[in-house]
mmCIF file of C-alpha atoms in Angstrom:
data_model
loop_
_atom_site.group_PDB
_atom_site.id
_atom_site.type_symbol
_atom_site.label_atom_id
_atom_site.label_comp_id
_atom_site.label_asym_id
_atom_site.label_seq_id
_atom_site.Cartn_x
_atom_site.Cartn_y
_atom_site.Cartn_z
ATOM 1 C CA UNK A 734 92.115 -45.150 19.371
ATOM 2 C CA UNK A 735 91.316 -46.653 15.953
ATOM 3 C CA UNK A 736 89.214 -49.428 17.500
ATOM 4 C CA UNK A 737 87.272 -46.857 19.513
ATOM 5 C CA UNK A 738 86.702 -44.811 16.369
ATOM 6 C CA UNK A 739 85.215 -47.791 14.544
ATOM 7 C CA UNK A 740 83.091 -48.770 17.539
ATOM 8 C CA UNK A 741 81.751 -45.235 18.089
ATOM 9 C CA UNK A 742 81.464 -44.245 14.404
ATOM 10 C CA UNK A 743 80.932 -47.468 12.425
ATOM 11 C CA UNK A 744 79.954 -45.453 9.338
ATOM 12 C CA UNK A 745 83.262 -43.545 9.261
ATOM 13 C CA UNK A 746 84.573 -42.674 5.778
ATOM 14 C CA UNK A 747 87.749 -40.733 6.564
ATOM 15 C CA UNK A 748 90.111 -40.404 9.512
ATOM 16 C CA UNK A 749 92.336 -37.306 9.602
ATOM 17 C CA UNK A 750 95.303 -37.634 11.965
ATOM 18 C CA UNK A 751 97.952 -35.054 12.980
ATOM 19 C CA UNK A 752 101.484 -36.276 12.233
ATOM 20 C CA UNK A 753 104.610 -35.577 14.288
ATOM 21 C CA UNK A 754 106.889 -38.526 14.881
ATOM 22 C CA UNK A 755 104.373 -40.753 13.005
ATOM 23 C CA UNK A 756 103.690 -43.053 15.959
ATOM 24 C CA UNK A 757 100.007 -42.130 16.295
ATOM 25 C CA UNK A 758 99.201 -42.309 12.603
ATOM 26 C CA UNK A 759 101.098 -45.600 12.266
ATOM 27 C CA UNK A 760 98.938 -47.261 14.896
ATOM 28 C CA UNK A 761 95.678 -45.666 13.770
ATOM 29 C CA UNK A 762 96.201 -46.380 10.066
ATOM 30 C CA UNK A 763 97.285 -49.994 10.649
ATOM 31 C CA UNK A 764 94.235 -50.750 12.781
ATOM 32 C CA UNK A 765 91.794 -48.862 10.557
ATOM 33 C CA UNK A 766 93.005 -50.519 7.354
ATOM 34 C CA UNK A 767 92.936 -53.943 9.021
ATOM 35 C CA UNK A 768 89.387 -53.617 10.343
ATOM 36 C CA UNK A 769 87.848 -51.368 7.662
ATOM 37 C CA UNK A 770 90.052 -51.284 4.530
ATOM 38 C CA UNK A 771 87.693 -48.922 2.665
ATOM 39 C CA UNK A 772 88.235 -46.088 5.163
ATOM 40 C CA UNK A 773 90.706 -43.450 3.994
ATOM 41 C CA UNK A 774 93.413 -42.296 6.405
ATOM 42 C CA UNK A 775 94.914 -38.838 5.856
ATOM 43 C CA UNK A 776 97.841 -37.359 7.730
ATOM 44 C CA UNK A 777 98.265 -33.641 8.440
ATOM 45 C CA UNK A 778 101.504 -31.946 9.435
ATOM 46 C CA UNK A 779 102.567 -28.293 9.686
ATOM 47 C CA UNK A 780 104.295 -26.653 6.742
ATOM 48 C CA UNK A 781 107.045 -25.581 9.137
ATOM 49 C CA UNK A 782 108.007 -29.204 9.845
ATOM 50 C CA UNK A 783 106.986 -31.595 7.034
ATOM 51 C CA UNK A 784 109.144 -34.485 8.246
ATOM 52 C CA UNK A 785 106.733 -37.282 7.270
ATOM 53 C CA UNK A 786 106.236 -35.809 3.797
ATOM 54 C CA UNK A 787 110.023 -35.590 3.407
ATOM 55 C CA UNK A 788 110.372 -39.206 4.528
ATOM 56 C CA UNK A 789 107.733 -40.366 2.034
ATOM 57 C CA UNK A 790 109.513 -38.534 -0.783
ATOM 58 C CA UNK A 791 112.888 -39.967 0.219
ATOM 59 C CA UNK A 792 111.602 -43.450 0.990
ATOM 60 C CA UNK A 793 113.083 -43.331 4.475
ATOM 61 C CA UNK A 794 113.219 -41.000 7.501
ATOM 62 C CA UNK A 795 115.422 -37.994 6.754
ATOM 63 C CA UNK A 796 116.296 -34.851 8.765
ATOM 64 C CA UNK A 797 113.917 -31.997 7.965
ATOM 65 C CA UNK A 798 114.456 -28.288 8.459
ATOM 66 C CA UNK A 799 112.161 -27.164 11.262
ATOM 67 C CA UNK A 800 110.847 -23.678 11.975
ATOM 68 C CA UNK A 801 109.102 -22.782 15.254
ATOM 69 C CA UNK A 802 105.405 -23.509 14.773
ATOM 70 C CA UNK A 803 102.116 -23.225 16.631
ATOM 71 C CA UNK A 804 101.925 -26.997 16.257
ATOM 72 C CA UNK A 805 105.010 -27.478 18.423
ATOM 73 C CA UNK A 806 103.891 -30.974 19.433
ATOM 74 C CA UNK A 807 104.309 -32.041 15.796
ATOM 75 C CA UNK A 808 107.701 -30.395 15.278
ATOM 76 C CA UNK A 809 109.726 -33.609 15.060
ATOM 77 C CA UNK A 810 112.670 -33.183 12.647
ATOM 78 C CA UNK A 811 112.942 -36.918 11.867
ATOM 79 C CA UNK A 812 110.018 -39.349 12.005
ATOM 80 C CA UNK A 813 110.453 -42.602 13.903
ATOM 81 C CA UNK A 814 111.907 -45.325 11.655
ATOM 82 C CA UNK A 815 109.660 -48.136 12.940
ATOM 83 C CA UNK A 816 106.539 -45.960 12.805
ATOM 84 C CA UNK A 817 107.428 -44.887 9.281
ATOM 85 C CA UNK A 818 107.753 -48.477 8.059
ATOM 86 C CA UNK A 819 104.184 -49.103 9.202
ATOM 87 C CA UNK A 820 102.585 -45.797 8.241
ATOM 88 C CA UNK A 821 103.975 -45.677 4.714
ATOM 89 C CA UNK A 822 101.905 -48.747 3.780
ATOM 90 C CA UNK A 823 98.598 -47.617 5.256
ATOM 91 C CA UNK A 824 98.367 -43.806 5.038
ATOM 92 C CA UNK A 825 96.519 -42.767 1.876
ATOM 93 C CA UNK A 826 97.818 -39.190 1.740
ATOM 94 C CA UNK A 827 99.622 -36.581 3.798
ATOM 95 C CA UNK A 828 98.840 -32.870 3.485
ATOM 96 C CA UNK A 829 100.260 -29.693 5.022
ATOM 97 C CA UNK A 830 98.573 -26.901 6.960
ATOM 98 C CA UNK A 831 99.693 -23.303 7.487
ATOM 99 C CA UNK A 832 100.122 -21.367 10.723
ATOM 100 C CA UNK A 833 97.076 -19.262 9.825
ATOM 101 C CA UNK A 834 94.936 -22.368 9.397
ATOM 102 C CA UNK A 835 96.155 -23.816 12.698
ATOM 103 C CA UNK A 836 95.364 -20.635 14.630
ATOM 104 C CA UNK A 837 91.923 -20.466 13.020
ATOM 105 C CA UNK A 838 91.239 -24.105 13.957
ATOM 106 C CA UNK A 839 92.163 -23.426 17.609
ATOM 107 C CA UNK A 840 89.836 -20.405 17.585
ATOM 108 C CA UNK A 841 86.954 -22.360 16.029
ATOM 109 C CA UNK A 842 87.265 -25.100 18.673
ATOM 110 C CA UNK A 843 87.231 -22.553 21.501
ATOM 111 C CA UNK A 844 84.250 -20.642 20.135
ATOM 112 C CA UNK A 845 82.100 -23.459 18.755
ATOM 113 C CA UNK A 846 83.014 -26.491 20.861
ATOM 114 C CA UNK A 847 84.250 -24.777 24.065
ATOM 115 C CA UNK A 848 87.428 -26.867 23.847
ATOM 116 C CA UNK A 849 91.017 -25.730 24.392
ATOM 117 C CA UNK A 850 93.215 -27.716 22.005
ATOM 118 C CA UNK A 851 96.901 -27.144 21.310
ATOM 119 C CA UNK A 852 98.086 -26.299 17.802
ATOM 120 C CA UNK A 853 99.309 -29.791 16.999
ATOM 121 C CA UNK A 854 96.066 -31.357 18.178
ATOM 122 C CA UNK A 855 94.003 -28.968 16.051
ATOM 123 C CA UNK A 856 96.013 -29.527 12.859
ATOM 124 C CA UNK A 857 93.632 -32.168 11.544
ATOM 125 C CA UNK A 858 90.744 -29.732 11.740
ATOM 126 C CA UNK A 859 92.932 -26.986 10.234
ATOM 127 C CA UNK A 860 93.272 -28.966 7.004
ATOM 128 C CA UNK A 861 89.481 -29.388 6.769
ATOM 129 C CA UNK A 862 88.502 -25.747 7.249
ATOM 130 C CA UNK A 863 87.541 -23.678 4.167
ATOM 131 C CA UNK A 864 90.674 -23.114 2.096
ATOM 132 C CA UNK A 865 92.543 -25.971 3.776
ATOM 133 C CA UNK A 866 94.281 -28.814 1.947
ATOM 134 C CA UNK A 867 91.385 -31.194 2.615
ATOM 135 C CA UNK A 868 88.617 -28.740 1.742
ATOM 136 C CA UNK A 869 87.656 -30.909 -1.230
ATOM 137 C CA UNK A 870 84.357 -31.789 -2.934
ATOM 138 C CA UNK A 871 84.886 -35.549 -2.409
ATOM 139 C CA UNK A 872 84.945 -35.054 1.376
ATOM 140 C CA UNK A 873 81.743 -33.010 1.527
ATOM 141 C CA UNK A 874 78.917 -34.808 3.299
ATOM 142 C CA UNK A 875 81.184 -37.649 4.445
ATOM 143 C CA UNK A 876 81.673 -39.006 7.954
ATOM 144 C CA UNK A 877 85.072 -37.702 9.023
ATOM 145 C CA UNK A 878 86.769 -38.387 12.344
ATOM 146 C CA UNK A 879 89.435 -35.959 13.534
ATOM 147 C CA UNK A 880 91.309 -36.815 16.754
ATOM 148 C CA UNK A 881 91.866 -33.659 18.819
ATOM 149 C CA UNK A 882 95.000 -34.978 20.455
ATOM 150 C CA UNK A 883 96.387 -32.557 23.001
ATOM 151 C CA UNK A 884 95.455 -29.571 25.136
ATOM 152 C CA UNK A 885 98.953 -28.662 26.312
ATOM 153 C CA UNK A 886 99.017 -24.955 25.488
ATOM 154 C CA UNK A 887 100.028 -22.198 27.910
ATOM 155 C CA UNK A 888 97.873 -19.127 28.348
ATOM 156 C CA UNK A 889 100.385 -16.729 26.794
ATOM 157 C CA UNK A 890 100.611 -18.774 23.612
ATOM 158 C CA UNK A 891 96.849 -19.273 23.611
ATOM 159 C CA UNK A 892 96.328 -15.506 23.656
ATOM 160 C CA UNK A 893 98.622 -15.081 20.661
ATOM 161 C CA UNK A 894 96.913 -17.904 18.798
ATOM 162 C CA UNK A 895 93.483 -16.380 19.417
ATOM 163 C CA UNK A 896 94.666 -12.998 18.101
ATOM 164 C CA UNK A 897 96.116 -14.654 14.992
ATOM 165 C CA UNK A 898 92.916 -16.597 14.503
ATOM 166 C CA UNK A 899 90.830 -13.421 14.774
ATOM 167 C CA UNK A 900 93.126 -11.720 12.244
ATOM 168 C CA UNK A 901 92.859 -14.689 9.874
ATOM 169 C CA UNK A 902 89.080 -14.490 10.234
ATOM 170 C CA UNK A 903 89.102 -10.735 9.402
ATOM 171 C CA UNK A 904 87.662 -10.022 12.844
ATOM 172 C CA UNK A 905 90.824 -8.197 13.862
ATOM 173 C CA UNK A 906 92.190 -5.756 11.297
ATOM 174 C CA UNK A 907 95.169 -3.435 11.217
ATOM 175 C CA UNK A 908 95.376 -0.367 8.998
ATOM 176 C CA UNK A 909 97.135 2.972 8.767
ATOM 177 C CA UNK A 910 95.228 6.116 7.757
ATOM 178 C CA UNK A 911 96.505 9.602 7.019
ATOM 179 C CA UNK A 912 94.463 12.332 8.732
ATOM 180 C CA UNK A 913 94.666 16.045 9.442
ATOM 181 C CA UNK A 914 96.945 16.974 12.355
ATOM 182 C CA UNK A 915 94.609 19.786 13.366
ATOM 183 C CA UNK A 916 92.218 19.561 16.324
ATOM 184 C CA UNK A 917 89.403 17.145 15.506
ATOM 185 C CA UNK A 918 91.331 15.249 12.814
ATOM 186 C CA UNK A 919 91.588 12.003 14.751
ATOM 187 C CA UNK A 920 88.118 12.557 16.249
ATOM 188 C CA UNK A 921 86.581 12.509 12.755
ATOM 189 C CA UNK A 922 88.318 9.208 12.021
ATOM 190 C CA UNK A 923 87.162 7.580 15.248
ATOM 191 C CA UNK A 924 83.634 8.860 14.655
ATOM 192 C CA UNK A 925 83.594 7.172 11.268
ATOM 193 C CA UNK A 926 84.875 3.935 12.822
ATOM 194 C CA UNK A 927 82.107 4.078 15.415
ATOM 195 C CA UNK A 928 79.459 4.700 12.747
ATOM 196 C CA UNK A 929 80.709 1.649 10.843
ATOM 197 C CA UNK A 930 80.543 -0.539 13.953
ATOM 198 C CA UNK A 931 84.301 -0.986 14.349
ATOM 199 C CA UNK A 932 85.597 -1.286 17.905
ATOM 200 C CA UNK A 933 89.047 0.246 18.407
ATOM 201 C CA UNK A 934 91.457 -2.090 20.158
ATOM 202 C CA UNK A 935 94.626 -0.014 19.694
ATOM 203 C CA UNK A 936 95.301 3.391 18.164
ATOM 204 C CA UNK A 937 98.585 5.281 17.763
ATOM 205 C CA UNK A 938 99.472 8.371 15.783
ATOM 206 C CA UNK A 939 102.870 9.118 14.229
ATOM 207 C CA UNK A 940 104.217 12.438 12.946
ATOM 208 C CA UNK A 941 107.931 11.924 12.278
ATOM 209 C CA UNK A 942 107.863 9.301 9.498
ATOM 210 C CA UNK A 943 105.215 10.858 7.276
ATOM 211 C CA UNK A 944 106.940 12.533 4.320
ATOM 212 C CA UNK A 945 104.033 14.569 2.955
ATOM 213 C CA UNK A 946 102.141 17.611 4.201
ATOM 214 C CA UNK A 947 103.352 18.909 7.523
ATOM 215 C CA UNK A 948 99.771 19.290 8.727
ATOM 216 C CA UNK A 949 99.017 15.577 8.350
ATOM 217 C CA UNK A 950 99.602 12.635 10.668
ATOM 218 C CA UNK A 951 99.499 8.866 10.293
ATOM 219 C CA UNK A 952 97.132 7.007 12.596
ATOM 220 C CA UNK A 953 97.711 3.292 13.093
ATOM 221 C CA UNK A 954 94.588 1.428 14.184
ATOM 222 C CA UNK A 955 93.773 -2.111 15.249
ATOM 223 C CA UNK A 956 90.017 -2.636 15.153
ATOM 224 C CA UNK A 957 87.684 -5.472 16.058
ATOM 225 C CA UNK A 958 85.210 -6.351 13.306
ATOM 226 C CA UNK A 959 82.567 -8.981 12.550
ATOM 227 C CA UNK A 960 84.282 -10.633 9.596
ATOM 228 C CA UNK A 961 85.380 -10.246 5.998
ATOM 229 C CA UNK A 962 82.256 -8.439 4.778
ATOM 230 C CA UNK A 963 82.445 -5.967 7.652
ATOM 231 C CA UNK A 964 86.124 -5.341 6.867
ATOM 232 C CA UNK A 965 85.254 -4.650 3.232
ATOM 233 C CA UNK A 966 82.538 -2.172 4.246
ATOM 234 C CA UNK A 967 84.876 -0.363 6.611
ATOM 235 C CA UNK A 968 87.612 -0.179 4.018
ATOM 236 C CA UNK A 969 85.163 1.228 1.496
ATOM 237 C CA UNK A 970 83.841 3.793 3.969
ATOM 238 C CA UNK A 971 87.365 5.003 4.755
ATOM 239 C CA UNK A 972 88.184 5.399 1.075
ATOM 240 C CA UNK A 973 84.874 7.132 0.399
ATOM 241 C CA UNK A 974 85.656 9.598 3.176
ATOM 242 C CA UNK A 975 88.938 10.437 1.436
ATOM 243 C CA UNK A 976 91.347 8.779 3.865
ATOM 244 C CA UNK A 977 94.525 7.385 2.276
ATOM 245 C CA UNK A 978 94.822 3.978 3.958
ATOM 246 C CA UNK A 979 97.229 1.089 4.076
ATOM 247 C CA UNK A 980 95.354 -2.085 5.007
ATOM 248 C CA UNK A 981 97.549 -4.601 6.811
ATOM 249 C CA UNK A 982 95.237 -7.489 7.703
ATOM 250 C CA UNK A 983 96.608 -11.006 7.194
ATOM 251 C CA UNK A 984 93.612 -11.633 4.929
ATOM 252 C CA UNK A 985 92.741 -8.806 2.587
ATOM 253 C CA UNK A 986 89.004 -8.115 2.438
ATOM 254 C CA UNK A 987 87.307 -8.479 -0.930
ATOM 255 C CA UNK A 988 87.593 -5.430 -3.159
ATOM 256 C CA UNK A 989 84.698 -3.007 -3.026
#
């Protein structure tokens, strides 16, 4: 792979490689540093299984606590000893990416590149997205190669990842509003949502667990939006209309 990278992108400045058992990054980094020593090689692994980072800190492969992750292909509790001996000498830095960043990377690849990539394969891109560990000024404008290694993701998991990516992108938001329990109470809320351009995906109202006025009801809504600015406008419109709301998006919109 490294030889192909150099042949296809001779002006490459950085190579960002997902890390699981360290076999791939060991081979890529060794070849890259041998042929083009000035190229930087970065490794990316999920926060839920930082086995290579743990090995680098300990100086040898060590067992690492692993939590189920979207990047299941990288969830290797102990890196390979032979791969580690090679990679430790050639990898410039290893960074971590979150589940939110991974899901957003999978979504971006589907929408922008029309590619279905599994969580582990998209981890390199996840670290480069805005807010990621490699979203740094020194990498701006550089020639960066990111191997998208793996498309082994089942449709059920893919659906969950897309939903999480939409939530991380503030294009899927979840909030609870308190409305009047009289006829037309929920209709007024849905009318406001329509006027603000929010598409209702799910809506559910609850009477029993609201400990306030008996003539009020809580309405839980999941709405499809256009992004963070749209979410902020909707939140402001709800507050301006007098609705007590509890916003539950994974990314809070900017304050009004």
